[in-house]
mmCIF file of C-alpha atoms in Angstrom:
data_model
loop_
_atom_site.group_PDB
_atom_site.id
_atom_site.type_symbol
_atom_site.label_atom_id
_atom_site.label_comp_id
_atom_site.label_asym_id
_atom_site.label_seq_id
_atom_site.Cartn_x
_atom_site.Cartn_y
_atom_site.Cartn_z
ATOM 1 C CA UNK A 16 -41.389 4.286 -22.863
ATOM 2 C CA UNK A 17 -38.981 4.464 -19.953
ATOM 3 C CA UNK A 18 -40.012 6.174 -16.735
ATOM 4 C CA UNK A 19 -38.218 7.116 -13.553
ATOM 5 C CA UNK A 20 -40.341 4.641 -11.607
ATOM 6 C CA UNK A 21 -38.555 1.826 -13.431
ATOM 7 C CA UNK A 22 -35.300 2.758 -11.655
ATOM 8 C CA UNK A 23 -35.220 2.374 -7.885
ATOM 9 C CA UNK A 24 -31.844 3.118 -6.349
ATOM 10 C CA UNK A 25 -32.372 0.969 -3.262
ATOM 11 C CA UNK A 26 -33.743 -1.987 -5.236
ATOM 12 C CA UNK A 27 -30.949 -1.684 -7.805
ATOM 13 C CA UNK A 28 -28.251 -1.637 -5.129
ATOM 14 C CA UNK A 29 -29.812 -4.579 -3.311
ATOM 15 C CA UNK A 30 -30.039 -6.618 -6.512
ATOM 16 C CA UNK A 31 -26.513 -5.680 -7.554
ATOM 17 C CA UNK A 32 -24.970 -6.580 -4.197
ATOM 18 C CA UNK A 33 -26.876 -9.855 -3.997
ATOM 19 C CA UNK A 34 -25.827 -10.912 -7.490
ATOM 20 C CA UNK A 35 -22.214 -9.811 -6.914
ATOM 21 C CA UNK A 36 -21.905 -11.642 -3.582
ATOM 22 C CA UNK A 37 -23.563 -14.809 -4.900
ATOM 23 C CA UNK A 38 -21.408 -14.857 -8.032
ATOM 24 C CA UNK A 39 -18.256 -14.315 -5.947
ATOM 25 C CA UNK A 40 -19.153 -17.306 -3.776
ATOM 26 C CA UNK A 41 -19.735 -19.413 -6.904
ATOM 27 C CA UNK A 42 -16.409 -18.284 -8.350
ATOM 28 C CA UNK A 43 -14.556 -19.148 -5.129
ATOM 29 C CA UNK A 44 -16.142 -22.591 -4.857
ATOM 30 C CA UNK A 45 -15.450 -23.494 -8.478
ATOM 31 C CA UNK A 46 -12.224 -21.530 -8.996
ATOM 32 C CA UNK A 47 -10.236 -22.595 -5.932
ATOM 33 C CA UNK A 48 -9.756 -26.252 -7.003
ATOM 34 C CA UNK A 49 -9.049 -25.141 -10.567
ATOM 35 C CA UNK A 50 -6.468 -22.565 -9.444
ATOM 36 C CA UNK A 51 -4.762 -25.174 -7.267
ATOM 37 C CA UNK A 52 -4.669 -27.651 -10.155
ATOM 38 C CA UNK A 53 -3.180 -25.041 -12.480
ATOM 39 C CA UNK A 54 -0.525 -24.150 -9.900
ATOM 40 C CA UNK A 55 0.742 -27.765 -9.883
ATOM 41 C CA UNK A 56 3.042 -28.422 -12.866
ATOM 42 C CA UNK A 57 3.598 -31.642 -14.717
ATOM 43 C CA UNK A 58 0.109 -32.947 -15.486
ATOM 44 C CA UNK A 59 -1.349 -33.523 -18.926
ATOM 45 C CA UNK A 60 -3.667 -31.001 -20.616
ATOM 46 C CA UNK A 61 -2.611 -28.285 -18.183
ATOM 47 C CA UNK A 62 -2.015 -25.791 -20.967
ATOM 48 C CA UNK A 63 -5.401 -26.461 -22.552
ATOM 49 C CA UNK A 64 -7.256 -26.096 -19.258
ATOM 50 C CA UNK A 65 -5.330 -22.896 -18.536
ATOM 51 C CA UNK A 66 -6.321 -21.455 -21.907
ATOM 52 C CA UNK A 67 -9.987 -22.385 -21.464
ATOM 53 C CA UNK A 68 -10.065 -20.862 -17.983
ATOM 54 C CA UNK A 69 -8.917 -17.514 -19.394
ATOM 55 C CA UNK A 70 -11.229 -17.464 -22.428
ATOM 56 C CA UNK A 71 -14.014 -15.448 -20.674
ATOM 57 C CA UNK A 72 -11.480 -12.721 -19.977
ATOM 58 C CA UNK A 73 -10.687 -12.334 -23.685
ATOM 59 C CA UNK A 74 -14.144 -12.718 -25.225
ATOM 60 C CA UNK A 75 -16.668 -9.866 -25.359
ATOM 61 C CA UNK A 76 -19.318 -10.258 -22.636
ATOM 62 C CA UNK A 77 -22.020 -10.395 -25.298
ATOM 63 C CA UNK A 78 -20.383 -13.502 -26.787
ATOM 64 C CA UNK A 79 -20.245 -15.109 -23.349
ATOM 65 C CA UNK A 80 -23.916 -14.269 -22.864
ATOM 66 C CA UNK A 81 -24.808 -15.756 -26.242
ATOM 67 C CA UNK A 82 -23.203 -19.102 -25.420
ATOM 68 C CA UNK A 83 -24.756 -19.120 -21.952
ATOM 69 C CA UNK A 84 -28.129 -18.454 -23.565
ATOM 70 C CA UNK A 85 -27.556 -21.380 -25.896
ATOM 71 C CA UNK A 86 -26.540 -23.684 -23.024
ATOM 72 C CA UNK A 87 -29.292 -22.628 -20.587
ATOM 73 C CA UNK A 88 -32.132 -22.759 -23.125
ATOM 74 C CA UNK A 89 -34.738 -25.513 -22.568
ATOM 75 C CA UNK A 90 -33.274 -27.480 -25.493
ATOM 76 C CA UNK A 91 -29.670 -26.596 -24.555
ATOM 77 C CA UNK A 92 -27.161 -28.913 -22.944
ATOM 78 C CA UNK A 93 -27.385 -27.449 -19.429
ATOM 79 C CA UNK A 94 -31.092 -26.730 -19.850
ATOM 80 C CA UNK A 95 -31.861 -30.396 -20.485
ATOM 81 C CA UNK A 96 -29.736 -31.469 -17.515
ATOM 82 C CA UNK A 97 -31.482 -29.009 -15.183
ATOM 83 C CA UNK A 98 -34.890 -30.106 -16.477
ATOM 84 C CA UNK A 99 -33.993 -33.750 -15.840
ATOM 85 C CA UNK A 100 -32.974 -32.844 -12.273
ATOM 86 C CA UNK A 101 -36.188 -30.924 -11.708
ATOM 87 C CA UNK A 102 -34.530 -27.496 -11.582
ATOM 88 C CA UNK A 103 -36.732 -24.646 -12.855
ATOM 89 C CA UNK A 104 -35.511 -22.755 -15.943
ATOM 90 C CA UNK A 105 -32.766 -20.272 -15.109
ATOM 91 C CA UNK A 106 -33.110 -17.876 -18.023
ATOM 92 C CA UNK A 107 -34.241 -14.361 -17.085
ATOM 93 C CA UNK A 108 -33.931 -15.070 -13.366
ATOM 94 C CA UNK A 109 -31.471 -13.673 -10.790
ATOM 95 C CA UNK A 110 -29.607 -16.994 -10.884
ATOM 96 C CA UNK A 111 -28.920 -16.485 -14.576
ATOM 97 C CA UNK A 112 -27.351 -13.132 -13.706
ATOM 98 C CA UNK A 113 -25.288 -14.831 -10.998
ATOM 99 C CA UNK A 114 -24.048 -17.446 -13.457
ATOM 100 C CA UNK A 115 -23.196 -14.853 -16.111
ATOM 101 C CA UNK A 116 -21.266 -12.691 -13.654
ATOM 102 C CA UNK A 117 -19.448 -15.739 -12.267
ATOM 103 C CA UNK A 118 -18.311 -16.905 -15.703
ATOM 104 C CA UNK A 119 -17.026 -13.456 -16.673
ATOM 105 C CA UNK A 120 -15.272 -12.822 -13.333
ATOM 106 C CA UNK A 121 -13.780 -16.280 -12.791
ATOM 107 C CA UNK A 122 -10.444 -15.669 -14.633
ATOM 108 C CA UNK A 123 -9.586 -12.791 -12.292
ATOM 109 C CA UNK A 124 -10.001 -14.934 -9.201
ATOM 110 C CA UNK A 125 -8.233 -17.949 -10.693
ATOM 111 C CA UNK A 126 -5.166 -16.007 -11.788
ATOM 112 C CA UNK A 127 -4.841 -14.103 -8.491
ATOM 113 C CA UNK A 128 -5.095 -17.266 -6.403
ATOM 114 C CA UNK A 129 -2.854 -19.233 -8.744
ATOM 115 C CA UNK A 130 -0.065 -16.672 -8.375
ATOM 116 C CA UNK A 131 -0.241 -16.939 -4.581
ATOM 117 C CA UNK A 132 -0.346 -20.726 -4.653
ATOM 118 C CA UNK A 133 2.736 -20.909 -6.872
ATOM 119 C CA UNK A 134 4.619 -18.781 -4.341
ATOM 120 C CA UNK A 135 4.046 -21.314 -1.535
ATOM 121 C CA UNK A 136 7.087 -23.474 -0.900
ATOM 122 C CA UNK A 137 6.325 -27.054 -1.951
ATOM 123 C CA UNK A 138 8.749 -28.392 0.660
ATOM 124 C CA UNK A 139 6.268 -27.415 3.364
ATOM 125 C CA UNK A 140 3.630 -29.661 1.809
ATOM 126 C CA UNK A 141 6.124 -32.513 1.422
ATOM 127 C CA UNK A 142 7.209 -32.156 5.049
ATOM 128 C CA UNK A 143 3.599 -32.243 6.247
ATOM 129 C CA UNK A 144 2.861 -35.332 4.144
ATOM 130 C CA UNK A 145 6.008 -36.987 5.474
ATOM 131 C CA UNK A 146 4.674 -36.477 8.999
ATOM 132 C CA UNK A 147 1.473 -38.319 8.063
ATOM 133 C CA UNK A 148 -0.833 -35.571 6.771
ATOM 134 C CA UNK A 149 -2.887 -36.170 3.653
ATOM 135 C CA UNK A 150 -2.625 -33.838 0.690
ATOM 136 C CA UNK A 151 -6.091 -32.427 1.365
ATOM 137 C CA UNK A 152 -5.166 -31.697 4.971
ATOM 138 C CA UNK A 153 -1.898 -30.065 3.923
ATOM 139 C CA UNK A 154 -3.678 -27.887 1.378
ATOM 140 C CA UNK A 155 -6.339 -26.904 3.884
ATOM 141 C CA UNK A 156 -4.087 -26.030 6.808
ATOM 142 C CA UNK A 157 -0.870 -24.954 5.067
ATOM 143 C CA UNK A 158 -1.299 -23.973 1.414
ATOM 144 C CA UNK A 159 -4.533 -21.998 1.564
ATOM 145 C CA UNK A 160 -3.626 -20.050 4.744
ATOM 146 C CA UNK A 161 -0.316 -19.048 3.168
ATOM 147 C CA UNK A 162 -2.151 -18.012 -0.022
ATOM 148 C CA UNK A 163 -4.896 -16.073 1.791
ATOM 149 C CA UNK A 164 -3.832 -12.776 0.216
ATOM 150 C CA UNK A 165 -4.470 -14.273 -3.217
ATOM 151 C CA UNK A 166 -7.863 -15.544 -2.079
ATOM 152 C CA UNK A 167 -8.887 -12.132 -0.763
ATOM 153 C CA UNK A 168 -7.493 -10.225 -3.746
ATOM 154 C CA UNK A 169 -9.123 -12.564 -6.245
ATOM 155 C CA UNK A 170 -12.455 -12.419 -4.422
ATOM 156 C CA UNK A 171 -12.392 -8.616 -4.400
ATOM 157 C CA UNK A 172 -11.556 -8.476 -8.102
ATOM 158 C CA UNK A 173 -14.328 -10.961 -8.901
ATOM 159 C CA UNK A 174 -16.771 -8.964 -6.763
ATOM 160 C CA UNK A 175 -15.899 -5.709 -8.541
ATOM 161 C CA UNK A 176 -16.150 -7.358 -11.959
ATOM 162 C CA UNK A 177 -19.550 -8.801 -11.064
ATOM 163 C CA UNK A 178 -20.829 -5.368 -10.111
ATOM 164 C CA UNK A 179 -19.787 -3.948 -13.482
ATOM 165 C CA UNK A 180 -21.069 -6.829 -15.603
ATOM 166 C CA UNK A 181 -23.419 -5.720 -18.396
ATOM 167 C CA UNK A 182 -23.414 -7.676 -21.674
ATOM 168 C CA UNK A 183 -23.758 -11.275 -20.540
ATOM 169 C CA UNK A 184 -26.253 -10.331 -17.831
ATOM 170 C CA UNK A 185 -28.423 -8.434 -20.298
ATOM 171 C CA UNK A 186 -28.630 -11.430 -22.657
ATOM 172 C CA UNK A 187 -29.336 -14.258 -20.188
ATOM 173 C CA UNK A 188 -31.136 -12.387 -17.379
ATOM 174 C CA UNK A 189 -32.713 -9.379 -19.063
ATOM 175 C CA UNK A 190 -33.235 -5.950 -17.516
ATOM 176 C CA UNK A 191 -36.096 -6.560 -15.095
ATOM 177 C CA UNK A 192 -36.344 -3.813 -12.418
ATOM 178 C CA UNK A 193 -36.141 -5.176 -8.898
ATOM 179 C CA UNK A 194 -35.229 -8.650 -10.139
ATOM 180 C CA UNK A 195 -32.287 -8.708 -12.548
ATOM 181 C CA UNK A 196 -31.567 -5.002 -13.074
ATOM 182 C CA UNK A 197 -28.042 -4.401 -11.798
ATOM 183 C CA UNK A 198 -26.209 -1.113 -11.397
ATOM 184 C CA UNK A 199 -24.763 -1.075 -14.904
ATOM 185 C CA UNK A 200 -28.123 -1.979 -16.428
ATOM 186 C CA UNK A 201 -29.799 0.769 -14.411
ATOM 187 C CA UNK A 202 -27.313 3.326 -15.790
ATOM 188 C CA UNK A 203 -28.121 2.150 -19.320
ATOM 189 C CA UNK A 204 -31.866 2.395 -18.597
ATOM 190 C CA UNK A 205 -31.500 5.912 -17.201
ATOM 191 C CA UNK A 206 -29.534 7.063 -20.252
ATOM 192 C CA UNK A 207 -32.146 5.599 -22.576
ATOM 193 C CA UNK A 208 -34.877 7.423 -20.651
ATOM 194 C CA UNK A 209 -32.994 10.737 -20.618
ATOM 195 C CA UNK A 210 -32.657 10.713 -16.811
ATOM 196 C CA UNK A 211 -29.205 12.238 -16.633
ATOM 197 C CA UNK A 212 -29.303 12.948 -12.892
ATOM 198 C CA UNK A 213 -30.261 9.364 -12.074
ATOM 199 C CA UNK A 214 -27.564 8.031 -14.384
ATOM 200 C CA UNK A 215 -25.043 10.366 -12.756
ATOM 201 C CA UNK A 216 -25.991 9.199 -9.235
ATOM 202 C CA UNK A 217 -25.769 5.539 -10.200
ATOM 203 C CA UNK A 218 -22.436 6.118 -11.907
ATOM 204 C CA UNK A 219 -21.041 7.779 -8.786
ATOM 205 C CA UNK A 220 -22.045 4.751 -6.739
ATOM 206 C CA UNK A 221 -20.279 2.463 -9.221
ATOM 207 C CA UNK A 222 -17.149 4.648 -9.154
ATOM 208 C CA UNK A 223 -17.147 4.627 -5.346
ATOM 209 C CA UNK A 224 -17.425 0.851 -5.131
ATOM 210 C CA UNK A 225 -14.730 0.342 -7.746
ATOM 211 C CA UNK A 226 -12.382 2.803 -6.032
ATOM 212 C CA UNK A 227 -12.892 1.124 -2.650
ATOM 213 C CA UNK A 228 -12.175 -2.332 -4.056
ATOM 214 C CA UNK A 229 -9.070 -1.043 -5.849
ATOM 215 C CA UNK A 230 -7.764 0.594 -2.671
ATOM 216 C CA UNK A 231 -8.284 -2.539 -0.590
ATOM 217 C CA UNK A 232 -6.597 -4.675 -3.266
ATOM 218 C CA UNK A 233 -3.540 -2.427 -3.419
ATOM 219 C CA UNK A 234 -3.303 -2.371 0.367
ATOM 220 C CA UNK A 235 -3.342 -6.148 0.484
ATOM 221 C CA UNK A 236 -0.689 -6.350 -2.210
ATOM 222 C CA UNK A 237 1.614 -3.904 -0.404
ATOM 223 C CA UNK A 238 1.097 -5.739 2.881
ATOM 224 C CA UNK A 239 1.939 -9.030 1.220
ATOM 225 C CA UNK A 240 5.160 -7.609 -0.230
ATOM 226 C CA UNK A 241 6.118 -6.151 3.147
ATOM 227 C CA UNK A 242 5.535 -9.512 4.826
ATOM 228 C CA UNK A 243 7.707 -11.327 2.275
ATOM 229 C CA UNK A 244 10.473 -8.731 2.655
ATOM 230 C CA UNK A 245 10.368 -8.954 6.438
ATOM 231 C CA UNK A 246 10.458 -12.755 6.312
ATOM 232 C CA UNK A 247 13.419 -12.667 3.956
ATOM 233 C CA UNK A 248 15.285 -10.306 6.281
ATOM 234 C CA UNK A 249 14.632 -12.506 9.307
ATOM 235 C CA UNK A 250 15.717 -15.616 7.437
ATOM 236 C CA UNK A 251 19.211 -14.247 7.003
ATOM 237 C CA UNK A 252 21.105 -15.172 10.140
ATOM 238 C CA UNK A 253 23.942 -12.765 10.865
ATOM 239 C CA UNK A 254 27.399 -14.274 11.181
ATOM 240 C CA UNK A 255 28.550 -15.071 14.682
ATOM 241 C CA UNK A 256 31.132 -12.623 16.004
ATOM 242 C CA UNK A 257 34.574 -14.029 16.540
ATOM 243 C CA UNK A 258 35.412 -14.425 20.197
ATOM 244 C CA UNK A 259 38.988 -13.713 21.184
ATOM 245 C CA UNK A 260 40.601 -15.892 23.815
ATOM 246 C CA UNK A 261 41.656 -14.018 26.855
ATOM 247 C CA UNK A 262 45.298 -14.444 27.654
ATOM 248 C CA UNK A 263 46.208 -15.178 31.208
ATOM 249 C CA UNK A 264 48.601 -12.787 32.835
ATOM 250 C CA UNK A 265 52.222 -13.949 33.074
ATOM 251 C CA UNK A 266 52.236 -13.355 36.798
ATOM 252 C CA UNK A 267 49.857 -16.318 37.147
ATOM 253 C CA UNK A 268 52.314 -18.571 35.263
ATOM 254 C CA UNK A 269 55.206 -17.394 37.435
ATOM 255 C CA UNK A 270 53.246 -18.195 40.585
ATOM 256 C CA UNK A 271 52.614 -21.742 39.338
ATOM 257 C CA UNK A 272 56.358 -22.262 38.586
ATOM 258 C CA UNK A 273 57.216 -21.236 42.055
#
C-alpha cells in the first residue's frame, strides 16, 4: 500500500520546518503574556492557571489530539466559532498541525520564560514606573530584554518539540504527503512501508536537528550563568584602602618656632 513516492525528503523537511516555525510563533505570541502573568505573584486563580498551562506536558499527545479534534470539528466549540467568523475548517490542514504542535510545545516555552521573568528584579520596574513609564513600557523595554535568554531558550525548546510532534498531529491533521506529513510522520510511514534506508535517513535528520537545538540551548544557559556571575562580582565594591597621614618632619616645626 505504501510506496517510496509517498515520502519526499525535501517536501517533508519543508513541511516540517514550516509547521515548526509557525507553531513557535503562535506559542510565543500566546505564551509570553501568560508567562508574564504567572511570574507575578499574588493574584487569584494563579495556581489553577499554572496547572492548566502545564497539562499538555503531562497528557499523552494522542489525548491532546483527541480533544483538539473534538473542539475543531464542525459541531465543536471552536469549529462553530470559526464557521461563524467565516474561517474555513481547520481539520486535516497544515494549520491544524500548527495548532497541535503549538498546544503540545507551549508548556516548554512558558516555563522557560517564566523562570527568566522571575529572576528580573522588580525594583527596576518600580523605578521605571516612578519615573513616569507605564507598566507595558517597562515590560517592553526592561523586563523582556533582561529575560531574552528565557525567550530564546523557550523558543528553541518549542521549535524542537514541534519538529518531533507525532500523536496530536496525526489525529487532527492526518498524514498527507506534501501537506501535513512532518518528519516524525514520514519516519512512521517509511517503517510501515519497509523502507528502512529512508527511515534511517529521516531519523538522522531528526537527531541532527535535536542535537543542534540542545547545543544552542546549553550554550545560552552557560552564557546566562556567566553573565550573572560576572555581574555579581562587579556589584561587590572592594573596601577603600586606609590612607595613612604623612607626618611632617620635626625640622619643619623647629623652623616655625624660630
